[in-house]
Structure formats: structure tokens, C-alpha cells
mmCIF file of C-alpha atoms in Angstrom:
data_model
loop_
_atom_site.group_PDB
_atom_site.id
_atom_site.type_symbol
_atom_site.label_atom_id
_atom_site.label_comp_id
_atom_site.label_asym_id
_atom_site.label_seq_id
_atom_site.Cartn_x
_atom_site.Cartn_y
_atom_site.Cartn_z
ATOM 1 C CA UNK A 1 176.724 14.242 170.316
ATOM 2 C CA UNK A 2 177.220 10.564 171.019
ATOM 3 C CA UNK A 3 173.810 10.262 172.703
ATOM 4 C CA UNK A 4 171.934 12.010 169.898
ATOM 5 C CA UNK A 5 173.607 9.821 167.260
ATOM 6 C CA UNK A 6 172.872 6.567 169.091
ATOM 7 C CA UNK A 7 169.090 7.108 168.990
ATOM 8 C CA UNK A 8 168.773 7.226 165.174
ATOM 9 C CA UNK A 9 171.142 4.271 164.886
ATOM 10 C CA UNK A 10 168.971 2.301 167.317
ATOM 11 C CA UNK A 11 165.805 3.162 165.402
ATOM 12 C CA UNK A 12 167.441 2.288 162.088
ATOM 13 C CA UNK A 13 168.596 -1.076 163.433
ATOM 14 C CA UNK A 14 165.109 -1.712 164.837
ATOM 15 C CA UNK A 15 163.452 -1.030 161.470
ATOM 16 C CA UNK A 16 166.045 -3.090 159.619
ATOM 17 C CA UNK A 17 165.393 -6.131 161.810
ATOM 18 C CA UNK A 18 161.634 -5.860 161.335
ATOM 19 C CA UNK A 19 162.181 -5.569 157.587
ATOM 20 C CA UNK A 20 164.274 -8.742 157.657
ATOM 21 C CA UNK A 21 161.544 -10.507 159.637
ATOM 22 C CA UNK A 22 158.957 -9.344 157.095
ATOM 23 C CA UNK A 23 161.010 -10.540 154.125
ATOM 24 C CA UNK A 24 161.534 -13.892 155.842
ATOM 25 C CA UNK A 25 157.764 -14.210 156.249
ATOM 26 C CA UNK A 26 157.257 -13.408 152.549
ATOM 27 C CA UNK A 27 159.847 -15.996 151.562
ATOM 28 C CA UNK A 28 158.087 -18.540 153.784
ATOM 29 C CA UNK A 29 154.758 -17.817 152.068
ATOM 30 C CA UNK A 30 156.047 -18.164 148.500
ATOM 31 C CA UNK A 31 158.250 -21.145 149.314
ATOM 32 C CA UNK A 32 155.290 -23.001 150.830
ATOM 33 C CA UNK A 33 153.122 -22.201 147.813
ATOM 34 C CA UNK A 34 155.777 -23.594 145.450
ATOM 35 C CA UNK A 35 156.321 -26.616 147.697
ATOM 36 C CA UNK A 36 152.574 -27.196 147.877
ATOM 37 C CA UNK A 37 152.122 -27.133 144.098
ATOM 38 C CA UNK A 38 155.027 -29.501 143.450
ATOM 39 C CA UNK A 39 154.215 -31.877 146.315
ATOM 40 C CA UNK A 40 150.504 -32.234 145.591
ATOM 41 C CA UNK A 41 151.170 -32.786 141.883
ATOM 42 C CA UNK A 42 153.878 -35.400 142.400
ATOM 43 C CA UNK A 43 151.986 -36.995 145.298
ATOM 44 C CA UNK A 44 148.912 -37.387 143.095
ATOM 45 C CA UNK A 45 150.944 -38.679 140.152
ATOM 46 C CA UNK A 46 152.816 -41.243 142.274
ATOM 47 C CA UNK A 47 149.781 -42.104 144.419
ATOM 48 C CA UNK A 48 151.684 -41.119 147.574
ATOM 49 C CA UNK A 49 149.175 -39.885 150.145
ATOM 50 C CA UNK A 50 151.935 -38.766 152.513
ATOM 51 C CA UNK A 51 153.514 -36.503 149.888
ATOM 52 C CA UNK A 52 150.110 -35.225 148.748
ATOM 53 C CA UNK A 53 149.126 -34.409 152.344
ATOM 54 C CA UNK A 54 152.481 -32.737 152.904
ATOM 55 C CA UNK A 55 151.754 -30.526 149.902
ATOM 56 C CA UNK A 56 148.294 -29.538 151.125
ATOM 57 C CA UNK A 57 149.830 -28.721 154.513
ATOM 58 C CA UNK A 58 152.279 -26.406 152.720
ATOM 59 C CA UNK A 59 149.349 -24.454 151.260
ATOM 60 C CA UNK A 60 147.887 -24.061 154.747
ATOM 61 C CA UNK A 61 151.281 -22.956 156.073
ATOM 62 C CA UNK A 62 151.353 -20.243 153.414
ATOM 63 C CA UNK A 63 147.964 -19.017 154.650
ATOM 64 C CA UNK A 64 149.349 -18.922 158.177
ATOM 65 C CA UNK A 65 152.348 -17.014 156.821
ATOM 66 C CA UNK A 66 150.080 -14.215 155.580
ATOM 67 C CA UNK A 67 148.843 -13.674 159.136
ATOM 68 C CA UNK A 68 152.447 -13.651 160.393
ATOM 69 C CA UNK A 69 153.453 -11.070 157.777
ATOM 70 C CA UNK A 70 150.593 -8.806 158.871
ATOM 71 C CA UNK A 71 151.613 -9.335 162.508
ATOM 72 C CA UNK A 72 155.183 -8.229 161.766
ATOM 73 C CA UNK A 73 153.991 -5.074 159.996
ATOM 74 C CA UNK A 74 151.768 -4.273 162.981
ATOM 75 C CA UNK A 75 154.556 -4.800 165.496
ATOM 76 C CA UNK A 76 156.971 -2.722 163.449
ATOM 77 C CA UNK A 77 154.635 0.248 163.897
ATOM 78 C CA UNK A 78 153.686 -0.602 167.481
ATOM 79 C CA UNK A 79 155.531 -3.516 169.156
ATOM 80 C CA UNK A 80 153.115 -3.554 172.119
ATOM 81 C CA UNK A 81 149.920 -3.668 170.045
ATOM 82 C CA UNK A 82 147.552 -6.658 170.177
ATOM 83 C CA UNK A 83 146.301 -8.923 167.396
ATOM 84 C CA UNK A 84 143.920 -7.264 164.974
ATOM 85 C CA UNK A 85 140.719 -8.809 163.532
ATOM 86 C CA UNK A 86 142.522 -9.902 160.367
ATOM 87 C CA UNK A 87 145.146 -11.864 162.304
ATOM 88 C CA UNK A 88 142.561 -13.523 164.534
ATOM 89 C CA UNK A 89 140.412 -14.491 161.527
ATOM 90 C CA UNK A 90 143.464 -15.811 159.661
ATOM 91 C CA UNK A 91 144.407 -17.965 162.657
ATOM 92 C CA UNK A 92 140.895 -19.423 162.934
ATOM 93 C CA UNK A 93 140.667 -20.164 159.211
ATOM 94 C CA UNK A 94 144.105 -21.779 159.306
ATOM 95 C CA UNK A 95 143.098 -23.874 162.325
ATOM 96 C CA UNK A 96 139.959 -25.123 160.576
ATOM 97 C CA UNK A 97 141.994 -25.917 157.447
ATOM 98 C CA UNK A 98 144.436 -28.019 159.485
ATOM 99 C CA UNK A 99 141.564 -29.982 161.021
ATOM 100 C CA UNK A 100 139.919 -30.581 157.635
ATOM 101 C CA UNK A 101 143.261 -31.738 156.221
ATOM 102 C CA UNK A 102 143.728 -34.112 159.162
ATOM 103 C CA UNK A 103 140.273 -35.642 158.704
ATOM 104 C CA UNK A 104 140.806 -36.086 154.967
ATOM 105 C CA UNK A 105 144.205 -37.716 155.433
ATOM 106 C CA UNK A 106 142.837 -40.085 158.083
ATOM 107 C CA UNK A 107 140.092 -41.262 155.730
ATOM 108 C CA UNK A 108 142.580 -41.564 152.870
ATOM 109 C CA UNK A 109 145.086 -43.536 154.949
ATOM 110 C CA UNK A 110 142.359 -45.915 156.155
ATOM 111 C CA UNK A 111 141.081 -46.436 152.603
ATOM 112 C CA UNK A 112 144.588 -47.160 151.310
ATOM 113 C CA UNK A 113 145.191 -49.704 154.048
ATOM 114 C CA UNK A 114 141.861 -51.458 153.450
ATOM 115 C CA UNK A 115 142.257 -51.513 149.663
ATOM 116 C CA UNK A 116 145.954 -52.344 149.816
ATOM 117 C CA UNK A 117 146.895 -49.374 147.660
ATOM 118 C CA UNK A 118 150.491 -48.232 147.679
ATOM 119 C CA UNK A 119 152.571 -45.579 145.915
ATOM 120 C CA UNK A 120 154.285 -46.218 142.599
ATOM 121 C CA UNK A 121 157.355 -44.529 144.056
ATOM 122 C CA UNK A 122 158.253 -42.250 146.975
ATOM 123 C CA UNK A 123 161.480 -40.967 145.408
ATOM 124 C CA UNK A 124 160.164 -37.426 145.179
ATOM 125 C CA UNK A 125 159.054 -37.565 148.791
ATOM 126 C CA UNK A 126 162.695 -38.151 149.750
ATOM 127 C CA UNK A 127 163.934 -35.282 147.550
ATOM 128 C CA UNK A 128 161.296 -32.734 148.597
ATOM 129 C CA UNK A 129 161.593 -33.549 152.313
ATOM 130 C CA UNK A 130 165.387 -33.154 152.229
ATOM 131 C CA UNK A 131 165.087 -29.746 150.549
ATOM 132 C CA UNK A 132 162.375 -28.722 153.005
ATOM 133 C CA UNK A 133 164.473 -29.705 156.035
ATOM 134 C CA UNK A 134 167.430 -27.605 154.843
ATOM 135 C CA UNK A 135 165.278 -24.565 154.008
ATOM 136 C CA UNK A 136 163.234 -24.729 157.220
ATOM 137 C CA UNK A 137 166.308 -25.118 159.457
ATOM 138 C CA UNK A 138 167.851 -22.006 157.876
ATOM 139 C CA UNK A 139 164.573 -20.090 158.269
ATOM 140 C CA UNK A 140 164.198 -21.196 161.892
ATOM 141 C CA UNK A 141 167.724 -20.092 162.826
ATOM 142 C CA UNK A 142 167.379 -16.784 161.005
ATOM 143 C CA UNK A 143 163.983 -16.002 162.529
ATOM 144 C CA UNK A 144 165.312 -16.969 165.945
ATOM 145 C CA UNK A 145 168.276 -14.594 165.545
ATOM 146 C CA UNK A 146 166.023 -11.693 164.534
ATOM 147 C CA UNK A 147 163.543 -12.472 167.329
ATOM 148 C CA UNK A 148 166.291 -12.479 169.949
ATOM 149 C CA UNK A 149 167.768 -9.202 168.741
ATOM 150 C CA UNK A 150 164.326 -7.579 168.809
ATOM 151 C CA UNK A 151 163.436 -9.376 172.065
ATOM 152 C CA UNK A 152 160.148 -10.251 170.362
ATOM 153 C CA UNK A 153 158.236 -13.218 171.770
ATOM 154 C CA UNK A 154 155.857 -13.459 168.751
ATOM 155 C CA UNK A 155 158.751 -13.689 166.286
ATOM 156 C CA UNK A 156 160.539 -16.213 168.499
ATOM 157 C CA UNK A 157 157.290 -18.213 168.680
ATOM 158 C CA UNK A 158 157.081 -18.156 164.884
ATOM 159 C CA UNK A 159 160.656 -19.437 164.777
ATOM 160 C CA UNK A 160 159.763 -22.283 167.130
ATOM 161 C CA UNK A 161 156.696 -23.121 165.048
ATOM 162 C CA UNK A 162 158.988 -23.725 162.089
ATOM 163 C CA UNK A 163 160.185 -26.795 164.001
ATOM 164 C CA UNK A 164 156.820 -28.439 163.352
ATOM 165 C CA UNK A 165 157.509 -28.093 159.622
ATOM 166 C CA UNK A 166 160.940 -29.657 160.142
ATOM 167 C CA UNK A 167 159.459 -32.576 162.096
ATOM 168 C CA UNK A 168 156.815 -33.078 159.423
ATOM 169 C CA UNK A 169 159.506 -33.109 156.746
ATOM 170 C CA UNK A 170 161.454 -35.692 158.750
ATOM 171 C CA UNK A 171 158.342 -37.895 158.959
ATOM 172 C CA UNK A 172 157.927 -37.640 155.179
ATOM 173 C CA UNK A 173 161.629 -38.346 154.636
ATOM 174 C CA UNK A 174 161.692 -41.443 156.853
ATOM 175 C CA UNK A 175 158.466 -42.951 155.492
ATOM 176 C CA UNK A 176 159.397 -42.214 151.863
ATOM 177 C CA UNK A 177 162.917 -43.568 152.274
ATOM 178 C CA UNK A 178 161.777 -46.766 154.003
ATOM 179 C CA UNK A 179 159.105 -47.378 151.380
ATOM 180 C CA UNK A 180 161.601 -46.794 148.572
ATOM 181 C CA UNK A 181 163.859 -49.430 150.142
ATOM 182 C CA UNK A 182 161.256 -52.005 151.139
ATOM 183 C CA UNK A 183 158.124 -51.382 149.050
ATOM 184 C CA UNK A 184 155.936 -52.109 152.078
ATOM 185 C CA UNK A 185 152.599 -50.446 151.307
ATOM 186 C CA UNK A 186 151.493 -49.416 154.784
ATOM 187 C CA UNK A 187 154.642 -47.347 155.342
ATOM 188 C CA UNK A 188 153.154 -44.508 153.297
ATOM 189 C CA UNK A 189 150.000 -44.672 155.427
ATOM 190 C CA UNK A 190 152.103 -44.481 158.605
ATOM 191 C CA UNK A 191 153.870 -41.415 157.228
ATOM 192 C CA UNK A 192 150.464 -39.904 156.512
ATOM 193 C CA UNK A 193 149.413 -40.486 160.135
ATOM 194 C CA UNK A 194 152.571 -38.721 161.299
ATOM 195 C CA UNK A 195 151.626 -35.700 159.192
ATOM 196 C CA UNK A 196 148.098 -35.854 160.646
ATOM 197 C CA UNK A 197 149.534 -35.659 164.171
ATOM 198 C CA UNK A 198 151.442 -32.448 163.449
ATOM 199 C CA UNK A 199 148.532 -30.962 161.476
ATOM 200 C CA UNK A 200 146.180 -31.483 164.435
ATOM 201 C CA UNK A 201 148.765 -29.958 166.773
ATOM 202 C CA UNK A 202 149.163 -26.894 164.560
ATOM 203 C CA UNK A 203 145.402 -26.529 164.198
ATOM 204 C CA UNK A 204 144.933 -26.565 167.970
ATOM 205 C CA UNK A 205 147.658 -23.976 168.446
ATOM 206 C CA UNK A 206 146.076 -21.684 165.839
ATOM 207 C CA UNK A 207 142.897 -21.502 167.927
ATOM 208 C CA UNK A 208 144.914 -20.981 171.121
ATOM 209 C CA UNK A 209 146.783 -18.085 169.507
ATOM 210 C CA UNK A 210 143.501 -16.610 168.295
ATOM 211 C CA UNK A 211 142.469 -16.495 171.956
ATOM 212 C CA UNK A 212 145.668 -14.639 172.845
ATOM 213 C CA UNK A 213 147.597 -17.633 174.178
ATOM 214 C CA UNK A 214 151.249 -17.550 173.047
ATOM 215 C CA UNK A 215 152.225 -21.139 172.350
ATOM 216 C CA UNK A 216 154.065 -23.352 169.936
ATOM 217 C CA UNK A 217 155.059 -26.927 170.570
#
């Protein structure tokens, strides 16, 4: 009797963990969409390229999150299955989007430096980055816990990838805070370059994953 009861319990726990992972991916998608809307609007209003770029990156992260949600549904049905065409296409599109964002931010940062343009304020960059750091740390720890319990490398990799979002938020926080204190114009451009670095890294990893290489810096 004990053996027969342990099997359904194991299956139930397995499904519950995959459901949690799926709901976490959905939360990540909708959070990034909301963050993207708010950040791009306030970044445009305050003429902060770093905050605007951070917002566009959030939209791209939400696109990546769709592929992750589909991946979790696939693994819930068959943990040993390989990436489907939708996931591969989503990764490639996301990678291209990261590269386009990086190129646009580089041009924008250079133009701001040459023209001497600077933000009216970076107050909202400080606020949004602080909120993002808290949310992303919680998501990373939760995803990591679920990934370990399922012994799932893809979910653990997704958890590790959340660190890039944390680092990007820290870059935005530092640059916005320093600018708010000093008013030095090029600080916002330096923050933008920091976001470019992580965007290029994420774009490269999207193409590596599309090829079947499990990675996340």
C-alpha cells in the first residue's frame, strides 16, 4: 500500500512544481510588459536614455518569457523532449531584438555625448531599478528552488539568466543615482553602455540556446 500511494504523490508533486514554474514564467512576462511600458514612457519624458533602453529591454525579456513558458509546458508533458520550432524561432527573434536594441542604444548614447544632452531627472530610474532588483531576486530564488526540486537544467538556467536582469537593474540604479546626485550628463550615457553590454550578452546566448547549447552567464 505504501508503494502504490507514493507514486501518485510523486506525480502530483511533479505536476505542481511544473505548474509553479509556469506561473512564474507568466508573472515574468506580464511584469516585464508593465515595466517596459512605465520605463519607456518615463525615460522618454525625462530624456533618460538609460531608463528608456531598460524599458525596451523589458519588452524583449517578455518575448523571451513566452518561449520559456512554452518550454515549461513541453517539459511538463515530456521532460526529456527537445526544443520545438516555436521555441527555436522565439530565441532567434529575441536574439535579433537584443542586437537591434544594442545598436540603437549605442547610437543614442554617442549622439547624447556629442550634443551634450542630459536627462531632466533620473529619479524614476532609481525607483524602477530598486523595484526591479527586489522582484528579480525573488523570482531568481523561487525559480532556482523549483529547478532544483525538479532537477531541471533548463529551469535552473532560466533562474541564472534572471541574474542578467538584476545586473542590468543595478547598472540603471547606480547611473541614475549618481546622476541625481551630481548632474553629470555623461553618467546616463555610461549607464546606457552598461545596458548595451548585457543586451549583447543576452542576444548571443539566445542564438547559442537556439543551437542547443545550454548556457547563461
